[in-house]
PDB file of C-alpha atoms in Angstrom:
ATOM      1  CA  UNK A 220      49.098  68.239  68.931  1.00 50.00           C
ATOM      2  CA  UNK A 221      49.083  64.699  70.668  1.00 51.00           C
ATOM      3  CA  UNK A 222      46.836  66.406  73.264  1.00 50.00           C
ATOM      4  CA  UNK A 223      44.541  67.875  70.696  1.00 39.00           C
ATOM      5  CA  UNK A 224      44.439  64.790  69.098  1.00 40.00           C
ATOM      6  CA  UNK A 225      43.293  62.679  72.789  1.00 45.00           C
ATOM      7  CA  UNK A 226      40.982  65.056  73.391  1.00 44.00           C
ATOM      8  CA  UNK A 227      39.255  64.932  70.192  1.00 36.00           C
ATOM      9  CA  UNK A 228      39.385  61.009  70.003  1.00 42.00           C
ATOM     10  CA  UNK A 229      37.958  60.772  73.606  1.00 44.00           C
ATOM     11  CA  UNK A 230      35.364  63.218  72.538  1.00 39.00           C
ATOM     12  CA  UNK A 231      34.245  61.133  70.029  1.00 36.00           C
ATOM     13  CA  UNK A 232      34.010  57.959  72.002  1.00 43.00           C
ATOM     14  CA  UNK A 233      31.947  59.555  74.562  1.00 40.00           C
ATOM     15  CA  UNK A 234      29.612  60.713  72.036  1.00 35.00           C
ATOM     16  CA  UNK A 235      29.622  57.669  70.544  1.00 39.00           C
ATOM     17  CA  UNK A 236      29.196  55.574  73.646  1.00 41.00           C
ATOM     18  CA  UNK A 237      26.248  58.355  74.870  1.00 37.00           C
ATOM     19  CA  UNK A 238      24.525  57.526  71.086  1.00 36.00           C
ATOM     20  CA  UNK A 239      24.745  53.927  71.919  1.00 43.00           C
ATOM     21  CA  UNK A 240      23.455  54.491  75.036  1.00 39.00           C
ATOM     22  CA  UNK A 241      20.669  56.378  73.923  1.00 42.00           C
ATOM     23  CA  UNK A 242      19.941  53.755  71.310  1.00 44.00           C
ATOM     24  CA  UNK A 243      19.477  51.290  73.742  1.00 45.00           C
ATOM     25  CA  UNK A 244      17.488  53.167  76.122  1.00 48.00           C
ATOM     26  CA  UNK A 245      15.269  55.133  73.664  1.00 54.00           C
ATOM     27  CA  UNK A 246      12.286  53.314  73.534  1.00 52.00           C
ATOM     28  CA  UNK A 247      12.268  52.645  77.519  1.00 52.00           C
ATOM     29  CA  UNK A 248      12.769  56.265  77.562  1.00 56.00           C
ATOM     30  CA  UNK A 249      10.155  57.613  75.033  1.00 53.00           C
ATOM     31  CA  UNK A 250       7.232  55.191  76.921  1.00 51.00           C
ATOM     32  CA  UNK A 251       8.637  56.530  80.302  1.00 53.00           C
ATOM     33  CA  UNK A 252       8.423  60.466  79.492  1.00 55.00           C
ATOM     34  CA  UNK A 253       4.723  59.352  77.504  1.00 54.00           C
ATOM     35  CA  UNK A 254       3.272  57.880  80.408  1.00 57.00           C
ATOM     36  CA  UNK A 255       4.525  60.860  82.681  1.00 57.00           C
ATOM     37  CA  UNK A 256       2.786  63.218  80.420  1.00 57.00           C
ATOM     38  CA  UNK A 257      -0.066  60.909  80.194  1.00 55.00           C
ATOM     39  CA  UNK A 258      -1.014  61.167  84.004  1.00 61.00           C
ATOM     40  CA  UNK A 259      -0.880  64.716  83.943  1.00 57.00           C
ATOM     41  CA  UNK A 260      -2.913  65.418  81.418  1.00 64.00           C
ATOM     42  CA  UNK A 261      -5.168  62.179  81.789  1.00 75.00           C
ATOM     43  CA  UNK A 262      -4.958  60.562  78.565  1.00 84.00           C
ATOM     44  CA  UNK A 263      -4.220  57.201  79.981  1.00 85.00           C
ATOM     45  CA  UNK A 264      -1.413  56.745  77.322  1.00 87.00           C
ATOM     46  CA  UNK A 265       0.751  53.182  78.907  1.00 86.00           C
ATOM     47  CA  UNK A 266       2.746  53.459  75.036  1.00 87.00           C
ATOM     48  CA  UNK A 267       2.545  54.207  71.752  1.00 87.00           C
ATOM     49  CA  UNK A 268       3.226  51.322  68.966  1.00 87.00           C
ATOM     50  CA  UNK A 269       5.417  52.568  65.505  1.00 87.00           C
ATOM     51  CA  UNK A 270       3.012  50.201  63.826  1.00 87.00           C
ATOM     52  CA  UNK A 271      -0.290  47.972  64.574  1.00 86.00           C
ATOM     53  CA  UNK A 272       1.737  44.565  64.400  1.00 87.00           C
ATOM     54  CA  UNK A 273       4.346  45.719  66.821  1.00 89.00           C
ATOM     55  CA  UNK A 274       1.665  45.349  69.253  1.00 89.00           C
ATOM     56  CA  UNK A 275       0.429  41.473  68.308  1.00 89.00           C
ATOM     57  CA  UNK A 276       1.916  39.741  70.964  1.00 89.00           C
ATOM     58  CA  UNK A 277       0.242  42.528  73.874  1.00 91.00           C
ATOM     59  CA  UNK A 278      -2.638  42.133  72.153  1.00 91.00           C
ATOM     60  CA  UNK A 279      -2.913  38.628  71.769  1.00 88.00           C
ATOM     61  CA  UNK A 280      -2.061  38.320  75.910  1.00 88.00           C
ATOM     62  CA  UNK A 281      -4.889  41.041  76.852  1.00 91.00           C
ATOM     63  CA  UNK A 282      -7.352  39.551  74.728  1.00 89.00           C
ATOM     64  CA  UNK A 283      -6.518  35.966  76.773  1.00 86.00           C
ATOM     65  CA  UNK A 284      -7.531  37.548  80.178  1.00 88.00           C
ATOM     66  CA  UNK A 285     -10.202  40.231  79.189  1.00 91.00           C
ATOM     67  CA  UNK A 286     -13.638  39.737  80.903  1.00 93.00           C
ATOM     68  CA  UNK A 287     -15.193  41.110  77.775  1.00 95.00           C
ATOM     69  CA  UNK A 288     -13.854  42.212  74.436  1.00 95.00           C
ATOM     70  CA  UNK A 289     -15.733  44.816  71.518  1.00 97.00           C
ATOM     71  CA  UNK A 290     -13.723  44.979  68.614  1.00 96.00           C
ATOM     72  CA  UNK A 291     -14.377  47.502  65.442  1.00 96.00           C
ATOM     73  CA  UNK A 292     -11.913  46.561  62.432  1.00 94.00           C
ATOM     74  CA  UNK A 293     -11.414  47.815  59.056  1.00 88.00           C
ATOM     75  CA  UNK A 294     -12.026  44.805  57.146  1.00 86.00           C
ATOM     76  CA  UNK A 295     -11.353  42.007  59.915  1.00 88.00           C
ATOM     77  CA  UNK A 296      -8.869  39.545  58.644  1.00 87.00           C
ATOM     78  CA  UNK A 297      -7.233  39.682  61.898  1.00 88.00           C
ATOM     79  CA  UNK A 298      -9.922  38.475  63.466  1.00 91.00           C
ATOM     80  CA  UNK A 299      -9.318  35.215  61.771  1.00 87.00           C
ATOM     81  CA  UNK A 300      -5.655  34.573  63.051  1.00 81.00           C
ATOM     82  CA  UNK A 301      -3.105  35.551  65.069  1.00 73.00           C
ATOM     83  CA  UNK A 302      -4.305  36.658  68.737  1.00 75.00           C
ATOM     84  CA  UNK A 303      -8.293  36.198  68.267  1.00 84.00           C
ATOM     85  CA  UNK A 304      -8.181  32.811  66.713  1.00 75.00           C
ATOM     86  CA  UNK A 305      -8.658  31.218  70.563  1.00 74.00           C
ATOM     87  CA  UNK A 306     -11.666  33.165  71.152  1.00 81.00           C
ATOM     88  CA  UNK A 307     -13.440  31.183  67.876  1.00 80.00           C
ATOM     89  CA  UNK A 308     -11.821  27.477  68.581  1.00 72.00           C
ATOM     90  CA  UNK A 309     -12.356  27.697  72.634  1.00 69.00           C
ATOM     91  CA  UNK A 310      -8.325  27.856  73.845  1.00 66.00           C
ATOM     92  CA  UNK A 311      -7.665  29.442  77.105  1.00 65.00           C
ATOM     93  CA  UNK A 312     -10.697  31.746  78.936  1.00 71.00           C
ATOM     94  CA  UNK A 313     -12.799  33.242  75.953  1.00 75.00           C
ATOM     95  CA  UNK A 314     -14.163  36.597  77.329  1.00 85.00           C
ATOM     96  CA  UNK A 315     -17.695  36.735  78.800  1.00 85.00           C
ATOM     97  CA  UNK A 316     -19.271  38.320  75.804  1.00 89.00           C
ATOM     98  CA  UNK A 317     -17.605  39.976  72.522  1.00 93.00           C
ATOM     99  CA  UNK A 318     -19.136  42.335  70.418  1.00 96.00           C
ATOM    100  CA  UNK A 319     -17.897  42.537  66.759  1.00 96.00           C
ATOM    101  CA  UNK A 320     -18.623  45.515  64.372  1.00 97.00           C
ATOM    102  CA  UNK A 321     -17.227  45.354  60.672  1.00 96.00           C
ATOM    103  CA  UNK A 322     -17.598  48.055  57.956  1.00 92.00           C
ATOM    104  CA  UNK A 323     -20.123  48.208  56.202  1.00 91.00           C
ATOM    105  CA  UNK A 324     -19.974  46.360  52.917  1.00 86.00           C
ATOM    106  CA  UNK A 325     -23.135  47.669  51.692  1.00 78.00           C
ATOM    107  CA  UNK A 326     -23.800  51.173  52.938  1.00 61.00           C
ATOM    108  CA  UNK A 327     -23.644  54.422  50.779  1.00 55.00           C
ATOM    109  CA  UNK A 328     -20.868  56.970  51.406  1.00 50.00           C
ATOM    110  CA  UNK A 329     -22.299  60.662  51.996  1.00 52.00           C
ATOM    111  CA  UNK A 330     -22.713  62.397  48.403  1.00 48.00           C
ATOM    112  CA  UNK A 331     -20.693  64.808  47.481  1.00 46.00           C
ATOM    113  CA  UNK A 332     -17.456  64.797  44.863  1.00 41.00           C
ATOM    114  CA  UNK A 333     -16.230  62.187  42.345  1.00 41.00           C
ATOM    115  CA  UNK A 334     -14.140  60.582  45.161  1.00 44.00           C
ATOM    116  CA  UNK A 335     -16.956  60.047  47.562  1.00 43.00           C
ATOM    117  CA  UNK A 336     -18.790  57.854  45.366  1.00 45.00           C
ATOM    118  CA  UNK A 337     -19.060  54.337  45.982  1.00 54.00           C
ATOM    119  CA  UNK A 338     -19.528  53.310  49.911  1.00 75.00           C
ATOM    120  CA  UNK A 339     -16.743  53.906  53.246  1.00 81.00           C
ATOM    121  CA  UNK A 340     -15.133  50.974  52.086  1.00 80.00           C
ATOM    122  CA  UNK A 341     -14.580  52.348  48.752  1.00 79.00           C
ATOM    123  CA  UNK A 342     -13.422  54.842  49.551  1.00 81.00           C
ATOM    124  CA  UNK A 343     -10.686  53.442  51.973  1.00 79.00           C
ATOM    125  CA  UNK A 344     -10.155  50.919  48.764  1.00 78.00           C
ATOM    126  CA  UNK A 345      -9.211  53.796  46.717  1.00 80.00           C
ATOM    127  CA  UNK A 346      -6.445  54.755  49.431  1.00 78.00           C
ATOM    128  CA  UNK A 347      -5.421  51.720  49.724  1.00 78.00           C
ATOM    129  CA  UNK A 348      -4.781  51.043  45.809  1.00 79.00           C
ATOM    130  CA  UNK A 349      -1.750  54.224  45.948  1.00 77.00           C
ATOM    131  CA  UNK A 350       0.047  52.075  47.215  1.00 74.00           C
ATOM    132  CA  UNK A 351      -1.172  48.281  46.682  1.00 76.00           C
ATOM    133  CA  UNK A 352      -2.817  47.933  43.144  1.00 76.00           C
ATOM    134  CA  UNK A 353      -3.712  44.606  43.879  1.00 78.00           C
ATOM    135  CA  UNK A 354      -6.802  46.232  45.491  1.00 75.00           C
ATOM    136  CA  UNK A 355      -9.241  46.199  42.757  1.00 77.00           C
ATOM    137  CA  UNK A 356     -13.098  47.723  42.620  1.00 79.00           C
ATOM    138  CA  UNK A 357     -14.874  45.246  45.360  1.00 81.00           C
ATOM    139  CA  UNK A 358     -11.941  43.191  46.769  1.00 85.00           C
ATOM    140  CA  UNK A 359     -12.242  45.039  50.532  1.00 84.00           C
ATOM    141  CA  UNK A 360     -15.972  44.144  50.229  1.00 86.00           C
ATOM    142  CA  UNK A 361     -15.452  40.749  49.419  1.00 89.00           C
ATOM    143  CA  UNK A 362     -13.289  40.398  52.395  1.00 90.00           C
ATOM    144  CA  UNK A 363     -15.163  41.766  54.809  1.00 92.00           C
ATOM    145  CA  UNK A 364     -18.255  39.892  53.342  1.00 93.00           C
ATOM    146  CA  UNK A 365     -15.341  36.649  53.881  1.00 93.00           C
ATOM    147  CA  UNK A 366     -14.719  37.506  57.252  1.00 93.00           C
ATOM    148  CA  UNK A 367     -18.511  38.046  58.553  1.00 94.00           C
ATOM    149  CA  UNK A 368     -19.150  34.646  57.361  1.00 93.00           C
ATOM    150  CA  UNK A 369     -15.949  32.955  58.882  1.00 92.00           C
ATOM    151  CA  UNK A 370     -17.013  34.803  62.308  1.00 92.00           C
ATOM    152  CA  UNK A 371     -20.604  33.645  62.025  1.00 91.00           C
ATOM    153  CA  UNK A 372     -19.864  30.466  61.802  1.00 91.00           C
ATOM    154  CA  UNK A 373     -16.491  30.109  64.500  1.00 87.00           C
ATOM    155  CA  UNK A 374     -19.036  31.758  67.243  1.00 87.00           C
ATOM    156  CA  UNK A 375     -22.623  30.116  66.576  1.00 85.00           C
ATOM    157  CA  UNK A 376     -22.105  28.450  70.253  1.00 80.00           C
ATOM    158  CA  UNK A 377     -20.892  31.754  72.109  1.00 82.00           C
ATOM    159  CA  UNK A 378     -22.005  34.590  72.943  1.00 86.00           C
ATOM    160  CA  UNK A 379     -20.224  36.974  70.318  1.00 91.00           C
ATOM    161  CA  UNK A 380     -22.287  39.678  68.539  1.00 94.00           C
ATOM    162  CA  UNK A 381     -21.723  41.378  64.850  1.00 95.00           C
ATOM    163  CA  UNK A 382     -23.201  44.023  63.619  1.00 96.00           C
ATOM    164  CA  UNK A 383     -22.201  46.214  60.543  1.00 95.00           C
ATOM    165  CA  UNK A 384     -21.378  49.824  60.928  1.00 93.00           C
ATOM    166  CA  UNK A 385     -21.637  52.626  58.516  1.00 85.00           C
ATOM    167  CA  UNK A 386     -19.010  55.275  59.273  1.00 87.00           C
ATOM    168  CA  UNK A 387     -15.702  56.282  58.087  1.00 85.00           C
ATOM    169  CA  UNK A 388     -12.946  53.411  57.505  1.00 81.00           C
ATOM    170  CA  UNK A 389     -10.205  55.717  59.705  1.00 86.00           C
ATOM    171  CA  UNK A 390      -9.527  53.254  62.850  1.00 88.00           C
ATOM    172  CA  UNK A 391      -9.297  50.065  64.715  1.00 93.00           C
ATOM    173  CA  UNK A 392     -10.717  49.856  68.077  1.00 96.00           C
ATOM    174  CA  UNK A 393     -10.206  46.927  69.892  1.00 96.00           C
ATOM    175  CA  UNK A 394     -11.273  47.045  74.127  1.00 97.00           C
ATOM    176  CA  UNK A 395     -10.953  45.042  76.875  1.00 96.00           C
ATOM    177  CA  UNK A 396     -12.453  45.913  80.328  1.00 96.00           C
ATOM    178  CA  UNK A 397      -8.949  47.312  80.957  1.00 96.00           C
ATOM    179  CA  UNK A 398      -6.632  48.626  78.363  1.00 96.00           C
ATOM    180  CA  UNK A 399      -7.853  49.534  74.171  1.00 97.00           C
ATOM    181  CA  UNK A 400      -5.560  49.571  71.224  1.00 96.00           C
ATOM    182  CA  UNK A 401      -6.288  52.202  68.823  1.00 94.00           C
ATOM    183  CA  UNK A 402      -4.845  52.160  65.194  1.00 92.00           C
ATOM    184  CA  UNK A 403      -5.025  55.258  63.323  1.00 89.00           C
ATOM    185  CA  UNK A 404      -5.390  54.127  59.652  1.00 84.00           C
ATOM    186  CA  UNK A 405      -3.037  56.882  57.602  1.00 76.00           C
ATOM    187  CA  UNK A 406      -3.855  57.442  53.954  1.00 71.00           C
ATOM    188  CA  UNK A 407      -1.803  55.103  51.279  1.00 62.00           C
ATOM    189  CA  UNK A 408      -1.203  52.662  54.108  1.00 63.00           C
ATOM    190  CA  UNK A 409      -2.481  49.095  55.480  1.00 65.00           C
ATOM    191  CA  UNK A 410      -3.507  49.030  58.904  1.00 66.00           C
ATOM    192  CA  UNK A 411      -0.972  47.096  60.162  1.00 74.00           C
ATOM    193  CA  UNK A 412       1.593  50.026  59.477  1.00 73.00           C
ATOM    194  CA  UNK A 413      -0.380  52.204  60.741  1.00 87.00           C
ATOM    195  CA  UNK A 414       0.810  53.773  64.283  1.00 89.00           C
ATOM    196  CA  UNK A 415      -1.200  51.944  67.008  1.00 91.00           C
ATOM    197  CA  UNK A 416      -2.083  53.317  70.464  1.00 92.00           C
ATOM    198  CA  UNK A 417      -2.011  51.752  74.021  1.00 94.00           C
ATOM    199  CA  UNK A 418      -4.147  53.582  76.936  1.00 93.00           C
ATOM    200  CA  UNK A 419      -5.583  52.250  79.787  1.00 92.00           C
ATOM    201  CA  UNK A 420      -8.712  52.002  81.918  1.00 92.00           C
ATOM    202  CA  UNK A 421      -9.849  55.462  83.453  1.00 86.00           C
ATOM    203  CA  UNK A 422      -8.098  57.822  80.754  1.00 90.00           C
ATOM    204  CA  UNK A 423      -9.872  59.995  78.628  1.00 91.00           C
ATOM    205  CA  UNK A 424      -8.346  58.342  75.198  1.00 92.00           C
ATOM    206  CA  UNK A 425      -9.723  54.816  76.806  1.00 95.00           C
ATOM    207  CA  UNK A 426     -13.084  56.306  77.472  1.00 95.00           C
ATOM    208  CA  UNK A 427     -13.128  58.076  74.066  1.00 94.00           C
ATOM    209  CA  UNK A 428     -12.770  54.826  72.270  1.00 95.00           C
ATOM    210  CA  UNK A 429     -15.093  52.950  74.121  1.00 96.00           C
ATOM    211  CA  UNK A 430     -17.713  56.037  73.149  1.00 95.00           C
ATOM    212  CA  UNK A 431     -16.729  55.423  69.556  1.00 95.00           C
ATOM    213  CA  UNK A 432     -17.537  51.900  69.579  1.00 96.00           C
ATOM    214  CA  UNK A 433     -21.112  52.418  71.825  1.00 96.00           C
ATOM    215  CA  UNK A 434     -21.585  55.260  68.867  1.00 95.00           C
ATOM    216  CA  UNK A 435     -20.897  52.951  66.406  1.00 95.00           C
ATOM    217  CA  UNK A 436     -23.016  49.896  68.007  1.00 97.00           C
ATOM    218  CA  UNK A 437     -25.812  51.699  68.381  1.00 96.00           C
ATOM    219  CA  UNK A 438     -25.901  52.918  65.087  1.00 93.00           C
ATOM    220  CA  UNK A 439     -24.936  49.516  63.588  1.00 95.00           C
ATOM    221  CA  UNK A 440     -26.905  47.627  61.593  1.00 93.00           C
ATOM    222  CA  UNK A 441     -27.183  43.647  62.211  1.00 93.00           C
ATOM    223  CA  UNK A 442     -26.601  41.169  59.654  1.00 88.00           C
ATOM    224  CA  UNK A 443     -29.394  38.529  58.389  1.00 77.00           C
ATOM    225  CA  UNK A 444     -28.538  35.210  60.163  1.00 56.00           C
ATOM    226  CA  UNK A 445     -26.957  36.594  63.287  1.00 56.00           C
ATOM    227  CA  UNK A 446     -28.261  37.201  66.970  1.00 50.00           C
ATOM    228  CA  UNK A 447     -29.671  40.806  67.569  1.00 48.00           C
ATOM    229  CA  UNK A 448     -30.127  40.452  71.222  1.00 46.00           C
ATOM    230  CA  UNK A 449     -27.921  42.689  73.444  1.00 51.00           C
ATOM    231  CA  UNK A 450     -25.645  41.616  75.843  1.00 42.00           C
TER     232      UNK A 450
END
């Protein structure tokens, strides 16, 4: 019995100390198998983020040594704080040139049912509202609207570019010349708990992205009272 009893109390504390273990190593673990199946299937995957703030402080220190920087938000309040505020009020290297694309406050969604109605923005405002009723009819436009003018303004002196685009509110893009962070907005959730993806230079996700934001660019339209020349 005392023997049963050892061996089933030992048992348990190697299972326990192998959870804690785990615990600890997990996420070291999870970005180490990613990146192994990332180089041989060439994704370029470096990690994966549970959620778009988780990645702030990465951001904020690629953005601070990126030769150039295109950005396409959902609405842009980040743009105003956090990680890009040095671009606007000229601490540490700003990138060469930045290219800015916001949705859309303006443009008509495709026609179709009841729920299309309205524009992109809309129709992410209508996801949104599940689960934040503060969102009311026009509030996303308002902010973006907000935001375009805060931008204008912070980069009259430097050579930043916005442009509205007119395409599904689904993702954030933001690019450097070496690594992009892609947030994949999920329905009945704010972007910044939405899961947000790390790949690097020379992978097919990091050329993917940068095609969605040339797509997107080209495409755009560009506000009244901003530059239209391209860098």
């Amino acid at each position: 019995m005392t023997e049963f009893v050892l061996g089933v109390t030992s048992s348990l504390a190697a299972t326990a100390a192998t959870v804690a273990l785990g615990s600890l190593l997990s996420q070291r673990a999870r970005w180490w198998l990613l990146a192994a199946v990332s180089r041989l299937s060439g994704l370029g995957v470096l990690r994966v983020h549970r959620h778009q703030d988780d990645a702030k402080a990465a951001l904020a220190e690629e953005i601070g040594r990126a030769r150039w920087l295109r950005v396409m938000v959902g609405r842009g309040n980040e743009l105003t704080r956090d990680g890009f505020t040095p671009l606007w009020t000229g601490g540490g290297r700003p990138p060469e040139h930045v290219r800015v694309l916001l949705p859309d406050p303006g443009s008509p969604a495709p026609s179709g049912s009841p729920e299309s109605r309205g524009n992109w923005l809309a129709r992410r405002e209508r996801e949104l509202r599940e689960v934040d009723p503060g969102f009311g009819p026009g509030l996303l436009a308002e902010q973006v609207w907000a935001n375009f003018h805060y931008l204008a303004e912070a980069t009259r002196e430097s050579d930043t570019q916005i442009r509205f685009y007119d395409l599904p509110n689904l993702y954030r893009i933001v690019a450097t010349d070496r690594i992009a962070f892609i947030t994949l907005y999920q329905n009945a959730e704010h972007g910044r708990h939405s899961p947000c993806i790390v790949a690097h230079r020379s992978g097919r996700l990091y050329d993917f992205a940068l095609r969605i934001l040339d797509t997107a660019w080209d495409s755009a339209r560009v506000p009244d009272g901003t530059p239209s020349l391209d860098s």
